mmCIF file of C-alpha atoms (C1' of nucleotides) in Angstrom:
data_model
loop_
_atom_site.group_PDB
_atom_site.id
_atom_site.type_symbol
_atom_site.label_atom_id
_atom_site.label_comp_id
_atom_site.label_asym_id
_atom_site.label_seq_id
_atom_site.Cartn_x
_atom_site.Cartn_y
_atom_site.Cartn_z
ATOM 1 C CA MET G 25 17.810 267.452 29.934
ATOM 2 C CA PRO G 26 17.686 264.713 32.842
ATOM 3 C CA GLU G 27 21.054 262.999 32.992
ATOM 4 C CA LEU G 28 22.012 260.901 36.217
ATOM 5 C CA PRO G 29 22.089 263.667 38.678
ATOM 6 C CA GLU G 30 18.711 265.063 38.109
ATOM 7 C CA VAL G 31 17.097 261.129 37.628
ATOM 8 C CA GLU G 32 18.708 260.773 41.174
ATOM 9 C CA GLU G 33 16.881 263.650 42.844
ATOM 10 C CA VAL G 34 13.487 262.754 40.966
ATOM 11 C CA ARG G 35 14.145 259.180 42.523
ATOM 12 C CA ARG G 36 14.889 260.810 45.763
ATOM 13 C CA SER G 37 11.986 263.159 46.077
ATOM 14 C CA LEU G 38 9.684 260.525 44.636
ATOM 15 C CA ALA G 39 10.532 257.721 46.981
ATOM 16 C CA PRO G 40 8.745 259.262 50.234
ATOM 17 C CA VAL G 41 5.548 259.808 47.930
ATOM 18 C CA LEU G 42 5.502 256.332 46.492
ATOM 19 C CA LEU G 43 7.039 253.993 49.053
ATOM 20 C CA GLY G 44 4.171 252.085 51.267
ATOM 21 C CA ARG G 45 1.238 253.648 49.078
ATOM 22 C CA ARG G 46 -0.791 251.602 46.843
ATOM 23 C CA ILE G 47 -2.018 252.624 42.956
ATOM 24 C CA ARG G 48 -5.811 253.421 43.323
ATOM 25 C CA GLY G 49 -6.166 254.023 39.745
ATOM 26 C CA ILE G 50 -4.092 254.639 36.369
ATOM 27 C CA THR G 51 -5.130 256.814 33.672
ATOM 28 C CA VAL G 52 -3.124 257.077 30.084
ATOM 29 C CA ASN G 53 -3.932 260.013 28.281
ATOM 30 C CA ARG G 54 -1.671 258.924 25.562
ATOM 31 C CA ALA G 55 -1.727 255.480 24.835
ATOM 32 C CA ASP G 56 2.032 255.509 22.294
ATOM 33 C CA PHE G 57 3.793 256.989 25.653
ATOM 34 C CA VAL G 58 3.448 253.494 27.566
ATOM 35 C CA THR G 59 5.519 250.749 26.227
ATOM 36 C CA PRO G 60 3.864 248.066 25.462
ATOM 37 C CA ARG G 61 1.229 249.860 24.131
ATOM 38 C CA ARG G 62 -1.300 247.833 25.406
ATOM 39 C CA ALA G 63 0.565 246.775 28.767
ATOM 40 C CA PRO G 64 -2.172 245.551 31.359
ATOM 41 C CA LEU G 65 -1.383 248.879 33.415
ATOM 42 C CA GLN G 66 -4.702 247.768 35.493
ATOM 43 C CA ARG G 67 -2.894 244.767 37.009
ATOM 44 C CA LEU G 68 -1.201 247.641 38.940
ATOM 45 C CA VAL G 69 -3.991 248.655 40.873
ATOM 46 C CA GLY G 70 -4.293 247.446 44.543
ATOM 47 C CA HIS G 71 -0.425 247.088 44.746
ATOM 48 C CA ARG G 72 1.754 248.877 47.026
ATOM 49 C CA PHE G 73 5.210 250.616 45.976
ATOM 50 C CA VAL G 74 8.059 248.982 48.152
ATOM 51 C CA GLN G 75 11.265 250.043 46.181
ATOM 52 C CA THR G 76 12.944 252.706 43.780
ATOM 53 C CA LEU G 77 16.135 251.945 41.720
ATOM 54 C CA ARG G 78 18.214 254.000 39.514
ATOM 55 C CA HIS G 79 20.779 252.737 37.054
ATOM 56 C CA GLY G 80 21.935 255.631 34.612
ATOM 57 C CA LYS G 81 18.925 257.520 33.658
ATOM 58 C CA LYS G 82 16.680 255.062 34.414
ATOM 59 C CA LEU G 83 14.151 254.746 37.359
ATOM 60 C CA PHE G 84 12.436 252.046 38.346
ATOM 61 C CA CYS G 85 9.639 251.888 40.613
ATOM 62 C CA ILE G 86 8.702 248.644 41.666
ATOM 63 C CA LEU G 87 5.739 247.049 43.512
ATOM 64 C CA GLU G 88 5.261 244.579 46.162
ATOM 65 C CA ASP G 89 4.705 241.720 43.549
ATOM 66 C CA SER G 90 7.492 242.631 41.485
ATOM 67 C CA GLN G 91 5.926 244.426 38.902
ATOM 68 C CA THR G 92 7.734 247.463 37.709
ATOM 69 C CA LEU G 93 7.328 250.606 36.146
ATOM 70 C CA LEU G 94 10.372 251.986 34.434
ATOM 71 C CA ILE G 95 10.493 255.890 34.181
ATOM 72 C CA HIS G 96 12.835 257.616 31.192
ATOM 73 C CA LEU G 97 12.371 261.164 31.320
ATOM 74 C CA GLY G 98 14.159 261.978 27.931
ATOM 75 C CA MET G 99 14.903 265.570 27.340
ATOM 76 C CA THR G 100 11.723 267.077 28.914
ATOM 77 C CA GLY G 101 10.212 264.527 31.127
ATOM 78 C CA ARG G 102 9.139 265.699 34.596
ATOM 79 C CA ILE G 103 7.239 263.762 37.245
ATOM 80 C CA VAL G 104 4.547 266.006 39.237
ATOM 81 C CA CYS G 105 2.867 265.344 42.485
ATOM 82 C CA ALA G 106 -0.376 267.151 42.737
ATOM 83 C CA PRO G 107 -4.157 266.721 44.540
ATOM 84 C CA PRO G 108 -6.355 265.131 41.859
ATOM 85 C CA THR G 109 -8.394 268.503 41.679
ATOM 86 C CA ASP G 110 -5.433 270.457 40.596
ATOM 87 C CA LEU G 111 -5.868 271.421 37.129
ATOM 88 C CA CYS G 112 -3.789 268.691 34.917
ATOM 89 C CA PRO G 113 -0.760 270.226 32.924
ATOM 90 C CA PRO G 114 -0.600 270.037 29.487
ATOM 91 C CA HIS G 115 1.502 267.038 28.248
ATOM 92 C CA ALA G 116 0.386 264.802 31.209
ATOM 93 C CA HIS G 117 0.702 261.881 29.719
ATOM 94 C CA VAL G 118 0.082 259.105 32.450
ATOM 95 C CA LEU G 119 -1.746 259.876 35.665
ATOM 96 C CA LEU G 120 -1.205 257.522 38.814
ATOM 97 C CA ASP G 121 -3.642 257.831 41.768
ATOM 98 C CA LEU G 122 -2.419 256.891 44.847
ATOM 99 C CA ASP G 123 -4.240 255.731 48.146
ATOM 100 C CA SER G 124 -2.887 258.832 49.901
ATOM 101 C CA GLY G 125 -4.711 261.294 47.692
ATOM 102 C CA VAL G 126 -1.697 262.294 45.707
ATOM 103 C CA GLN G 127 -1.804 262.165 41.617
ATOM 104 C CA VAL G 128 1.819 261.435 40.643
ATOM 105 C CA ARG G 129 1.882 262.827 36.558
ATOM 106 C CA HIS G 130 4.185 261.651 34.036
ATOM 107 C CA CYS G 131 4.695 264.682 31.794
ATOM 108 C CA ASP G 132 6.814 265.063 28.824
ATOM 109 C CA PRO G 133 6.027 268.046 26.001
ATOM 110 C CA ARG G 134 8.804 266.371 23.605
ATOM 111 C CA ARG G 135 7.885 262.642 24.402
ATOM 112 C CA PHE G 136 11.546 261.528 24.114
ATOM 113 C CA GLY G 137 10.819 259.771 27.461
ATOM 114 C CA GLY G 138 8.573 257.390 28.115
ATOM 115 C CA LEU G 139 7.039 254.625 30.638
ATOM 116 C CA TRP G 140 7.606 251.041 30.343
ATOM 117 C CA TYR G 141 5.668 248.403 32.265
ATOM 118 C CA TYR G 142 7.309 245.044 32.965
ATOM 119 C CA PRO G 143 5.247 242.288 34.949
ATOM 120 C CA THR G 144 8.377 241.599 37.243
ATOM 121 C CA LEU G 145 11.946 243.729 38.252
ATOM 122 C CA ALA G 146 14.007 240.789 36.923
ATOM 123 C CA THR G 147 12.540 241.296 33.539
ATOM 124 C CA ALA G 148 12.833 245.082 33.473
ATOM 125 C CA LEU G 149 16.565 244.885 34.410
ATOM 126 C CA ALA G 150 17.520 242.418 31.968
ATOM 127 C CA CYS G 151 15.819 244.082 29.194
ATOM 128 C CA GLU G 152 16.806 247.808 30.354
ATOM 129 C CA VAL G 153 20.187 247.293 32.050
ATOM 130 C CA HIS G 154 21.882 244.133 31.239
ATOM 131 C CA ASP G 155 21.240 243.846 27.439
ATOM 132 C CA ARG G 156 21.990 247.979 26.681
ATOM 133 C CA LEU G 157 23.751 249.646 29.613
ATOM 134 C CA GLY G 158 27.207 249.803 31.158
ATOM 135 C CA PRO G 159 27.767 250.202 35.080
ATOM 136 C CA ASP G 160 26.385 253.315 36.455
ATOM 137 C CA ALA G 161 28.348 256.209 36.145
ATOM 138 C CA LEU G 162 28.147 256.945 39.702
ATOM 139 C CA ALA G 163 30.185 254.005 40.437
ATOM 140 C CA ALA G 164 32.667 254.401 37.470
ATOM 141 C CA LYS G 165 35.902 252.598 38.016
ATOM 142 C CA PRO G 166 38.934 252.693 35.891
ATOM 143 C CA ALA G 167 38.508 248.790 35.348
ATOM 144 C CA ASP G 168 35.038 249.281 33.297
ATOM 145 C CA LEU G 169 37.508 251.356 30.876
ATOM 146 C CA ALA G 170 40.031 249.176 30.617
ATOM 147 C CA HIS G 171 38.699 247.516 27.348
ATOM 148 C CA TRP G 172 39.283 251.146 25.544
ATOM 149 C CA LYS G 173 42.496 250.306 24.541
ATOM 150 C CA ASN G 174 41.338 247.626 21.821
ATOM 151 C CA LEU G 175 38.385 250.176 20.742
ATOM 152 C CA ARG G 176 37.586 252.416 17.989
ATOM 153 C CA GLY G 177 36.022 256.054 18.796
ATOM 154 C CA LYS G 178 36.097 259.107 20.540
ATOM 155 C CA LEU G 179 36.153 260.358 24.087
ATOM 156 C CA LYS G 180 32.923 262.070 24.028
ATOM 157 C CA ALA G 181 31.069 259.241 21.761
ATOM 158 C CA ARG G 182 32.084 256.531 23.970
ATOM 159 C CA LEU G 183 31.026 258.496 26.826
ATOM 160 C CA LEU G 184 27.832 259.367 25.180
ATOM 161 C CA SER G 185 26.690 255.647 24.299
ATOM 162 C CA GLN G 186 25.722 254.371 27.787
ATOM 163 C CA HIS G 187 27.277 251.008 27.022
ATOM 164 C CA ASP G 188 30.631 251.740 28.998
ATOM 165 C CA LEU G 189 29.052 253.864 31.667
ATOM 166 C CA ALA G 190 25.480 254.593 32.144
ATOM 167 C CA GLY G 191 24.268 257.905 33.152
ATOM 168 C CA LEU G 192 26.417 260.711 31.359
ATOM 169 C CA GLY G 193 24.910 262.986 28.980
ATOM 170 C CA ASN G 194 25.810 266.105 27.073
ATOM 171 C CA ILE G 195 26.497 268.338 30.400
ATOM 172 C CA TYR G 196 28.161 266.109 32.234
ATOM 173 C CA VAL G 197 30.561 264.569 29.507
ATOM 174 C CA ASP G 198 31.494 267.926 29.007
ATOM 175 C CA GLU G 199 32.146 268.728 32.565
ATOM 176 C CA ALA G 200 33.988 265.512 33.165
ATOM 177 C CA LEU G 201 36.419 266.294 29.866
ATOM 178 C CA TRP G 202 36.964 269.558 31.548
ATOM 179 C CA MET G 203 37.763 268.511 34.743
ATOM 180 C CA ALA G 204 40.004 265.687 33.623
ATOM 181 C CA ARG G 205 41.879 267.642 30.978
ATOM 182 C CA LEU G 206 40.894 265.787 28.412
ATOM 183 C CA HIS G 207 40.000 266.688 24.899
ATOM 184 C CA PRO G 208 36.598 265.299 23.434
ATOM 185 C CA LEU G 209 37.936 263.822 20.345
ATOM 186 C CA GLN G 210 40.774 262.326 22.070
ATOM 187 C CA LEU G 211 40.766 258.696 20.523
ATOM 188 C CA VAL G 212 39.769 256.149 23.214
ATOM 189 C CA ARG G 213 42.599 253.402 22.334
ATOM 190 C CA ARG G 214 44.941 256.099 22.905
ATOM 191 C CA ILE G 215 44.378 257.071 26.458
ATOM 192 C CA THR G 216 47.089 256.167 29.014
ATOM 193 C CA PRO G 217 45.864 254.743 32.442
ATOM 194 C CA GLU G 218 46.716 257.495 34.182
ATOM 195 C CA GLN G 219 44.211 259.402 31.930
ATOM 196 C CA ILE G 220 41.610 256.770 32.854
ATOM 197 C CA ARG G 221 42.119 257.222 36.231
ATOM 198 C CA ARG G 222 41.677 260.805 36.098
ATOM 199 C CA LEU G 223 38.273 260.861 34.024
ATOM 200 C CA VAL G 224 36.650 258.064 36.058
ATOM 201 C CA GLY G 225 37.953 260.392 39.234
ATOM 202 C CA ALA G 226 36.126 263.549 37.479
ATOM 203 C CA ILE G 227 33.110 261.679 36.691
ATOM 204 C CA ARG G 228 32.674 260.545 40.190
ATOM 205 C CA ARG G 229 33.400 263.778 41.135
ATOM 206 C CA VAL G 230 31.068 266.048 38.938
ATOM 207 C CA LEU G 231 28.063 263.690 39.410
ATOM 208 C CA GLY G 232 28.728 263.784 43.151
ATOM 209 C CA GLN G 233 28.607 267.172 43.390
ATOM 210 C CA SER G 234 25.664 267.802 41.058
ATOM 211 C CA ILE G 235 23.369 265.404 43.174
ATOM 212 C CA ALA G 236 24.965 267.686 46.059
ATOM 213 C CA ALA G 237 23.353 270.617 44.438
ATOM 214 C CA GLY G 238 20.064 268.891 43.616
ATOM 215 C CA GLY G 239 21.525 268.348 39.562
ATOM 216 C CA THR G 240 21.173 271.073 37.003
ATOM 217 C CA THR G 241 18.198 273.321 35.655
ATOM 218 C CA PHE G 242 19.320 274.597 32.286
ATOM 219 C CA ARG G 243 15.288 275.221 31.370
ATOM 220 C CA ASP G 244 13.225 272.342 31.807
ATOM 221 C CA TYR G 245 14.245 270.398 34.717
ATOM 222 C CA ARG G 246 12.526 270.353 37.900
ATOM 223 C CA ASN G 247 12.445 267.667 40.888
ATOM 224 C CA VAL G 248 9.056 266.178 41.945
ATOM 225 C CA ALA G 249 8.365 269.296 44.270
ATOM 226 C CA GLY G 250 8.924 271.721 41.225
ATOM 227 C CA GLN G 251 12.200 272.710 42.324
ATOM 228 C CA PRO G 252 15.073 273.805 39.882
ATOM 229 C CA GLY G 253 18.602 272.279 40.879
ATOM 230 C CA LYS G 254 21.318 274.222 41.446
ATOM 231 C CA PHE G 255 24.334 272.946 39.635
ATOM 232 C CA ALA G 256 24.089 275.191 36.717
ATOM 233 C CA ARG G 257 25.797 277.960 38.380
ATOM 234 C CA GLN G 258 28.865 275.718 38.836
ATOM 235 C CA LEU G 259 29.018 274.299 35.292
ATOM 236 C CA ARG G 260 32.674 274.671 34.122
ATOM 237 C CA ALA G 261 32.004 273.951 30.604
ATOM 238 C CA TYR G 262 28.444 273.332 29.108
ATOM 239 C CA GLY G 263 26.511 276.439 28.129
ATOM 240 C CA ARG G 264 30.001 278.448 28.465
ATOM 241 C CA ALA G 265 31.107 278.611 24.545
ATOM 242 C CA HIS G 266 33.636 281.656 24.106
ATOM 243 C CA LEU G 267 33.558 282.406 28.076
ATOM 244 C CA PRO G 268 37.119 282.191 29.655
ATOM 245 C CA CYS G 269 38.045 278.994 30.573
ATOM 246 C CA LYS G 270 37.627 279.096 34.780
ATOM 247 C CA ARG G 271 41.182 276.890 35.020
ATOM 248 C CA CYS G 272 43.336 278.953 32.348
ATOM 249 C CA GLY G 273 41.163 282.092 31.190
ATOM 250 C CA HIS G 274 41.244 280.879 27.550
ATOM 251 C CA PRO G 275 37.907 281.081 25.683
ATOM 252 C CA LEU G 276 36.122 278.223 25.711
ATOM 253 C CA ALA G 277 35.969 276.566 21.926
ATOM 254 C CA ARG G 278 32.507 275.121 20.521
ATOM 255 C CA ILE G 279 32.449 272.271 18.444
ATOM 256 C CA VAL G 280 30.091 269.311 17.518
ATOM 257 C CA ALA G 281 31.236 265.930 18.625
ATOM 258 C CA ALA G 282 28.896 262.995 18.152
ATOM 259 C CA GLY G 283 26.647 265.269 16.406
ATOM 260 C CA ARG G 284 26.413 266.963 19.753
ATOM 261 C CA THR G 285 27.064 270.465 20.673
ATOM 262 C CA THR G 286 30.589 270.427 22.674
ATOM 263 C CA VAL G 287 32.430 273.051 24.844
ATOM 264 C CA TYR G 288 35.914 272.325 25.609
ATOM 265 C CA CYS G 289 39.646 274.492 26.127
ATOM 266 C CA ARG G 290 41.959 273.992 23.375
ATOM 267 C CA GLN G 291 44.422 275.386 26.027
ATOM 268 C CA CYS G 292 44.073 272.739 28.734
ATOM 269 C CA GLN G 293 42.217 269.826 27.376
ATOM 270 C CA THR G 294 44.737 267.999 25.302
ATOM 271 C CA ARG G 295 44.901 265.323 22.903
ATOM 272 C CA HIS G 296 47.293 262.601 22.121
ATOM 273 C "C1'" DT M 16 31.024 255.199 12.687
ATOM 274 C "C1'" DT M 17 28.004 258.630 11.554
ATOM 275 C "C1'" DA M 18 23.692 261.034 9.972
ATOM 276 C "C1'" DG M 19 19.158 261.401 10.226
ATOM 277 C "C1'" DG M 20 14.143 261.137 12.648
ATOM 278 C "C1'" DC M 21 11.254 261.594 16.390
ATOM 279 C "C1'" DC M 22 8.928 265.833 19.049
ATOM 280 C "C1'" DT M 23 7.878 270.599 20.905
ATOM 281 C "C1'" DG M 24 9.174 275.167 22.686
ATOM 282 C "C1'" DC M 25 11.458 278.862 22.294
ATOM 283 C "C1'" DA M 26 15.056 282.584 20.710
ATOM 284 C "C1'" DC M 27 16.155 284.929 16.699
ATOM 285 C "C1'" DG H 14 9.425 281.297 9.663
ATOM 286 C "C1'" DT H 15 13.718 278.953 10.446
ATOM 287 C "C1'" DG H 16 16.826 276.868 13.467
ATOM 288 C "C1'" DC H 17 18.303 274.912 17.649
ATOM 289 C "C1'" DA H 18 18.186 271.812 21.655
ATOM 290 C "C1'" DG H 19 19.366 266.451 22.556
ATOM 291 C "C1'" DG H 20 18.354 260.890 24.442
ATOM 292 C "C1'" DC H 21 18.545 257.139 22.067
ATOM 293 C "C1'" DC H 22 17.080 254.259 17.982
ATOM 294 C "C1'" DT H 23 17.486 252.984 13.352
ATOM 295 C "C1'" DA H 24 19.366 252.896 8.896
ATOM 296 C "C1'" DA H 25 23.279 253.864 5.928
#
DNA sequence: TTAGGCCTGCAC
DNA sequence: GTGCAGGCCTAA
């Protein structure tokens, strides 16, 4: 389940493979994995990758003429780099052959992710970021959440929505709320400036710690080199229902909030 | 504001 | 065989 730290790890491990390399060929094994369905992908051939960018969970791969491929990993998406002679794994929906001889494969068994084509980076950013996403959660500031005082809804739902901050999923929302000692069902309009500062600090800290560990591998996630992330062992809430809270020893509670399994400590995550 | 659907693999 | 996992979009 790639969230911000996992996508950032994919970006970091993919960048040296792509940058400066030209696309020699593209194979689409599943037309409905690519948006738009009839994207002019052959226009990418012969062009060189010059930049990679990440915003929230979205990864932009930019070519010298500004054409842009947007990778979204969804739940089970994976980027695999291999010699083209290697056996192609099942669910490899798009294959990118580079002039280095490396084949970059976008695999995704569940197909919650996808690949988007944009003629320019500006169009990609307009459609994918400005229209839908809040600021990147890694650079969260208390001011980004100042409008919460006039907003309905609960903490967990707002943080999952991507509209206030982009990049948090179920794992890191639970981790950040635990770290900030905030209840997932706390109404956002009741949150105090002090709690917002705590929350923003917790978000940045947990994302930073996870990036340093190469992300969280619960089951599927791997980086471009096929390595799992090491943050799972440091998780304090996610996946720890009924286990003792690492702060107070009270067993962690499991509820459903915003339609998602949610784990928190009844003792030290309080609601106002 | 919430529920359901997409989709597959795995645990029970 | 059933149910659960969930990012994100659509509909009620």
